[in-house]
Amino acid sequence: GSGDAQLSGNNKTVTFSQTGNTNEIRVWTHGGNQQMSLTQDGNLNISIMDNHGNNNNMSVVIDGNSNSTHTEIGDGGDINNQISVIIDGGDNNAVYTEVQNGSTNSIDVQLHNQSNNINTVTVNGSSNNIKAYQGKHEDGNIDPDETGDNDVYWVVNGSNNNLASYQTDDNNNGGQHIANYITGDSNDVKHTQRGGGDHKGYIEITGDGNDVELSQRGNTDTQFADIVLDDGHTVDVFQRYGSHTTNIDLTNAGGAYNLELDQTANSNKTYNITGTCTNANGCGVTITQN
């Protein structure tokens, strides 16, 4: 939970800052036009910032050690809010960011220099812009030493959302896993995994517009993608180096998909496609295996 601290009222600027040892900040706020920032520098950190209201800006920056956060926007149709979470280093194994009920919100979550962490974003609402990074890239760089073995999950229920996940593990250690679950219309999904180690990507969409780009680039390790969607399709999958497998389940039956799959050496190249479509000037598939 959010703990004991409560703030309410509009048009306020609130700054929390902690340096050193057994830090905790737990706060629940309500109001519009708030500017809220929270920084923790070292050690056992626990954050939790729960905010209800419109036109608010929430920023969380954590540097070092055992971090654990929960950052949340609204449960009453709150709009025009921004969440930024940056965690650099430490032993954090669970970051949770949520829009309970709201629209036109922006979420940007970045985890740098960590391994074995789980980054979860859940959104209920429309016209939300969500980006989740582990190690960064595309292309805001960072990452000389990312070790991998990280997981990103996002679960989105709502329409007109723009969604992206980026993972990298350039230190050739561990692997990466992304699972994206979307219920809604006009989805736009980008999913990128790079670096040494195994890459596993899952995208499951229930309705409507879809436009999916999944890219995996490894060394000699596993590149695995599993994509399930309906209705409007357009899928672009690129897998490079290593042992490749792609499973894609499409359907529609009144038209759609326009699928492009590119799997490039070395060694295994495998794909499974379950179609349907039934034209109305849709379908079209291109597979390239080198």
Coordinates of C-alpha atoms in Angstrom, one line a residue:
G1 CA 0.0 0.0 0.0
S2 CA 0.9 3.7 -0.1
G3 CA 1.6 4.0 3.6
D4 CA 0.6 6.9 5.8
A5 CA 1.6 10.1 4.0
Q6 CA -1.3 11.9 2.2
L7 CA -1.3 15.1 0.2
S8 CA -4.3 16.7 -1.4
G9 CA -5.0 19.9 -3.3
N10 CA -4.3 21.4 -6.7
N11 CA -1.4 23.3 -8.2
K12 CA 1.4 22.1 -6.0
T13 CA 5.1 21.1 -6.5
V14 CA 6.4 18.4 -4.2
T15 CA 10.0 17.1 -4.1
F16 CA 11.1 14.1 -2.1
S17 CA 14.9 13.4 -1.8
Q18 CA 16.7 10.7 0.2
T19 CA 20.4 9.9 0.4
G20 CA 21.7 6.9 2.2
N21 CA 20.7 3.9 4.0
T22 CA 17.3 2.3 4.7
N23 CA 15.1 4.8 2.8
E24 CA 11.4 4.5 2.2
I25 CA 8.9 6.9 0.8
R26 CA 5.2 6.0 0.7
V27 CA 2.8 8.7 -0.4
W28 CA -0.8 9.0 -1.7
T29 CA -1.7 12.2 -3.4
H30 CA -4.9 13.7 -4.9
G31 CA -5.2 16.9 -7.0
G32 CA -4.6 18.4 -10.4
N33 CA -1.6 20.2 -11.9
Q34 CA 0.9 18.7 -9.6
Q35 CA 4.7 18.4 -10.2
M36 CA 6.1 15.6 -8.1
S37 CA 9.6 14.3 -8.1
L38 CA 11.2 11.6 -6.0
T39 CA 14.9 10.7 -5.8
Q40 CA 16.7 8.1 -3.8
D41 CA 20.5 7.7 -3.8
G42 CA 21.5 4.4 -2.1
N43 CA 20.6 1.9 -0.2
L44 CA 17.6 -0.3 0.6
N45 CA 15.0 2.1 -1.1
I46 CA 11.3 1.4 -1.3
S47 CA 9.3 4.0 -3.2
I48 CA 5.5 3.8 -3.9
M49 CA 3.9 7.0 -5.2
D50 CA 0.2 6.8 -5.8
N51 CA -1.4 9.8 -7.5
H52 CA -5.0 10.6 -8.5
G53 CA -5.9 13.6 -10.6
N54 CA -5.4 15.3 -13.9
N55 CA -2.5 17.1 -15.6
N56 CA 0.1 15.7 -13.2
N57 CA 3.8 15.0 -13.7
M58 CA 5.5 12.3 -11.6
S59 CA 9.2 11.6 -11.8
V60 CA 11.1 8.8 -9.9
V61 CA 14.9 8.5 -10.1
I62 CA 16.7 5.8 -8.0
D63 CA 20.5 5.2 -8.0
G64 CA 21.6 2.1 -6.1
N65 CA 20.8 -0.6 -4.2
S66 CA 17.9 -2.9 -3.3
N67 CA 15.2 -0.6 -4.9
S68 CA 11.5 -1.6 -5.0
T69 CA 8.9 0.8 -6.5
H70 CA 5.2 1.1 -7.2
T71 CA 4.2 4.2 -9.2
E72 CA 0.5 4.7 -10.0
I73 CA -1.8 7.1 -11.7
G74 CA -5.5 7.4 -10.9
D75 CA -8.5 5.2 -10.6
G76 CA -11.2 7.7 -11.7
G77 CA -10.7 8.4 -15.4
D78 CA -7.7 10.6 -14.8
I79 CA -6.2 12.3 -17.9
N80 CA -3.0 14.0 -19.2
N81 CA -0.6 12.6 -16.7
Q82 CA 3.1 11.7 -17.1
I83 CA 5.1 9.1 -15.3
S84 CA 8.9 8.8 -15.6
V85 CA 10.8 6.1 -13.7
I86 CA 14.6 5.7 -14.0
I87 CA 16.4 3.1 -11.9
D88 CA 20.2 2.9 -12.4
G89 CA 21.9 0.0 -10.6
G90 CA 21.0 -2.1 -7.6
D91 CA 19.3 -5.3 -6.8
N92 CA 15.8 -4.4 -7.7
N93 CA 13.7 -7.4 -8.8
A94 CA 10.3 -5.8 -9.4
V95 CA 9.2 -2.5 -10.8
Y96 CA 5.5 -1.9 -11.1
T97 CA 3.9 1.0 -12.9
E98 CA 0.2 1.4 -13.4
V99 CA -2.6 3.5 -14.9
Q100 CA -5.6 2.1 -13.1
N101 CA -8.2 4.0 -15.2
G102 CA -7.3 7.0 -17.4
S103 CA -6.5 8.3 -20.8
T104 CA -3.9 10.3 -22.6
N105 CA -1.2 9.4 -20.1
S106 CA 2.5 8.9 -20.8
I107 CA 4.6 6.3 -19.1
D108 CA 8.4 5.9 -19.5
V109 CA 10.2 3.3 -17.4
Q110 CA 13.9 2.7 -17.6
L111 CA 16.1 0.1 -15.8
H112 CA 19.8 0.3 -16.3
N113 CA 22.7 -1.8 -15.1
Q114 CA 20.7 -4.6 -13.5
S115 CA 20.1 -8.3 -13.9
N116 CA 17.2 -10.6 -12.9
N117 CA 14.7 -7.8 -12.7
I118 CA 11.0 -7.7 -13.6
N119 CA 9.5 -4.6 -15.1
T120 CA 5.6 -4.6 -15.2
V121 CA 3.4 -1.9 -16.7
T122 CA -0.4 -2.2 -16.5
V123 CA -2.7 0.3 -18.2
N124 CA -6.5 0.6 -18.3
G125 CA -7.5 3.4 -20.6
S126 CA -7.1 4.9 -24.1
S127 CA -4.6 7.0 -26.0
N128 CA -1.7 6.1 -23.7
N129 CA 1.9 6.2 -24.7
I130 CA 4.0 3.5 -23.0
K131 CA 7.7 2.8 -23.2
A132 CA 9.6 0.2 -21.1
Y133 CA 13.4 -0.2 -21.3
Q134 CA 15.9 -2.5 -19.7
G135 CA 19.4 -1.4 -20.6
K136 CA 17.9 1.4 -22.8
H137 CA 18.8 1.7 -26.6
E138 CA 16.6 2.7 -29.5
D139 CA 18.5 4.8 -29.5
G140 CA 19.1 6.6 -26.3
N141 CA 22.2 4.4 -25.9
I142 CA 23.3 3.6 -22.3
D143 CA 24.4 0.0 -21.6
P144 CA 28.0 -0.9 -21.7
D145 CA 27.5 -3.5 -18.9
E146 CA 23.9 -4.7 -18.9
T147 CA 23.9 -8.4 -17.8
G148 CA 20.5 -9.5 -18.8
D149 CA 18.1 -12.2 -17.4
N150 CA 15.4 -9.5 -17.3
D151 CA 11.7 -9.6 -17.9
V152 CA 9.3 -6.9 -19.2
Y153 CA 5.5 -7.4 -19.0
W154 CA 2.9 -5.0 -20.0
V155 CA -0.8 -5.5 -19.9
V156 CA -2.9 -2.9 -21.7
N157 CA -6.7 -2.6 -21.9
G158 CA -7.9 0.3 -24.0
S159 CA -7.8 1.9 -27.4
N160 CA -5.3 3.9 -29.4
N161 CA -2.3 3.0 -27.3
N162 CA 1.3 3.4 -28.6
L163 CA 3.4 0.7 -27.0
A164 CA 7.1 -0.1 -27.1
S165 CA 9.6 -2.4 -25.2
Y166 CA 13.4 -2.4 -25.6
Q167 CA 15.9 -4.8 -24.0
T168 CA 19.6 -5.2 -24.3
D169 CA 22.2 -7.4 -22.7
D170 CA 25.5 -6.5 -24.3
N171 CA 27.5 -8.1 -21.5
N172 CA 26.6 -11.6 -23.1
N173 CA 25.1 -12.8 -19.8
G174 CA 21.7 -14.3 -19.2
G175 CA 18.8 -13.5 -21.6
Q176 CA 15.8 -11.4 -22.1
H177 CA 12.0 -12.0 -22.0
I178 CA 9.2 -9.7 -23.1
A179 CA 5.5 -10.5 -22.8
N180 CA 2.9 -8.0 -24.1
Y181 CA -0.8 -8.5 -23.7
I182 CA -3.2 -6.0 -25.3
T183 CA -7.0 -5.8 -25.4
G184 CA -8.2 -2.9 -27.4
D185 CA -8.3 -1.1 -30.8
S186 CA -5.8 0.5 -33.1
N187 CA -2.8 -1.0 -31.3
D188 CA 0.7 0.0 -32.3
V189 CA 3.4 -2.3 -30.8
K190 CA 7.2 -2.2 -31.1
H191 CA 9.3 -4.8 -29.4
T192 CA 13.1 -4.9 -29.6
Q193 CA 15.6 -7.3 -28.0
R194 CA 19.4 -7.0 -28.6
G195 CA 22.7 -8.4 -27.4
G196 CA 24.1 -11.7 -26.4
G197 CA 22.0 -14.3 -24.6
D198 CA 18.6 -15.9 -25.4
H199 CA 15.7 -13.6 -26.5
K200 CA 12.1 -14.7 -26.0
G201 CA 9.2 -12.4 -27.1
Y202 CA 5.5 -12.9 -26.7
I203 CA 2.8 -10.6 -28.1
E204 CA -0.9 -11.4 -27.6
I205 CA -3.5 -9.0 -29.0
T206 CA -7.3 -9.2 -28.7
G207 CA -8.6 -6.7 -31.4
D208 CA -8.4 -4.4 -33.5
G209 CA -6.1 -2.3 -35.8
N210 CA -2.7 -3.8 -34.9
D211 CA 0.7 -2.9 -36.4
V212 CA 3.4 -5.0 -34.8
E213 CA 7.2 -4.9 -35.2
L214 CA 9.3 -7.5 -33.4
S215 CA 13.1 -7.4 -33.7
Q216 CA 15.5 -9.8 -32.1
R217 CA 19.3 -9.7 -32.6
G218 CA 21.5 -12.1 -30.7
N219 CA 24.8 -13.9 -31.2
T220 CA 24.5 -17.7 -31.4
D221 CA 21.7 -18.0 -28.9
T222 CA 17.9 -18.6 -29.1
Q223 CA 15.7 -16.1 -30.9
F224 CA 12.1 -17.1 -30.1
A225 CA 8.9 -15.1 -31.0
D226 CA 5.3 -16.0 -30.4
I227 CA 2.6 -13.7 -31.8
V228 CA -1.2 -14.0 -31.6
L229 CA -3.4 -11.3 -33.0
D230 CA -6.7 -10.3 -34.7
D231 CA -8.1 -8.1 -36.5
G232 CA -6.2 -5.5 -38.7
H233 CA -2.7 -7.1 -38.6
T234 CA 0.5 -6.0 -40.5
V235 CA 3.3 -7.9 -38.7
D236 CA 7.1 -7.4 -39.2
V237 CA 9.4 -9.9 -37.6
F238 CA 13.2 -9.8 -37.8
Q239 CA 15.5 -12.4 -36.1
R240 CA 19.2 -12.3 -36.6
Y241 CA 21.9 -14.9 -35.6
G242 CA 21.4 -18.0 -33.5
S243 CA 18.6 -20.5 -33.3
H244 CA 15.4 -19.0 -34.7
T245 CA 11.7 -19.9 -34.1
T246 CA 8.7 -17.8 -34.9
N247 CA 5.0 -18.8 -34.3
I248 CA 2.4 -16.4 -35.7
D249 CA -1.4 -16.9 -35.4
L250 CA -3.4 -14.4 -37.4
T251 CA -7.0 -15.0 -38.6
N252 CA -9.5 -12.1 -39.5
A253 CA -11.5 -14.0 -42.2
G254 CA -12.7 -10.8 -43.8
G255 CA -9.2 -9.7 -44.9
A256 CA -6.0 -8.3 -43.4
Y257 CA -2.6 -9.5 -42.5
N258 CA 0.4 -8.3 -44.5
L259 CA 3.1 -10.4 -42.9
E260 CA 6.9 -10.1 -43.3
L261 CA 9.3 -12.5 -41.6
D262 CA 13.1 -12.3 -42.0
Q263 CA 15.3 -14.9 -40.3
T264 CA 19.0 -14.6 -40.9
A265 CA 21.8 -17.2 -40.2
N266 CA 23.6 -18.7 -38.4
S267 CA 22.0 -22.2 -38.1
N268 CA 18.4 -23.0 -37.3
K269 CA 15.5 -21.1 -38.9
T270 CA 12.0 -22.3 -38.1
Y271 CA 8.6 -20.6 -38.5
N272 CA 4.9 -21.7 -38.0
I273 CA 2.1 -19.6 -39.4
T274 CA -1.6 -20.2 -38.9
G275 CA -3.5 -18.2 -41.4
T276 CA -7.2 -17.7 -42.5
C277 CA -7.6 -14.0 -43.9
T278 CA -10.1 -14.7 -46.8
N279 CA -9.0 -11.9 -48.9
A280 CA -11.1 -8.8 -49.4
N281 CA -7.8 -7.6 -50.9
G282 CA -5.9 -8.6 -47.8
C283 CA -3.3 -11.3 -46.9
G284 CA 0.1 -11.2 -48.6
V285 CA 3.0 -13.0 -46.9
T286 CA 6.8 -12.7 -47.4
I287 CA 9.3 -15.1 -45.7
T288 CA 13.0 -14.7 -46.2
Q289 CA 15.4 -17.3 -44.6
N290 CA 19.1 -16.9 -45.4

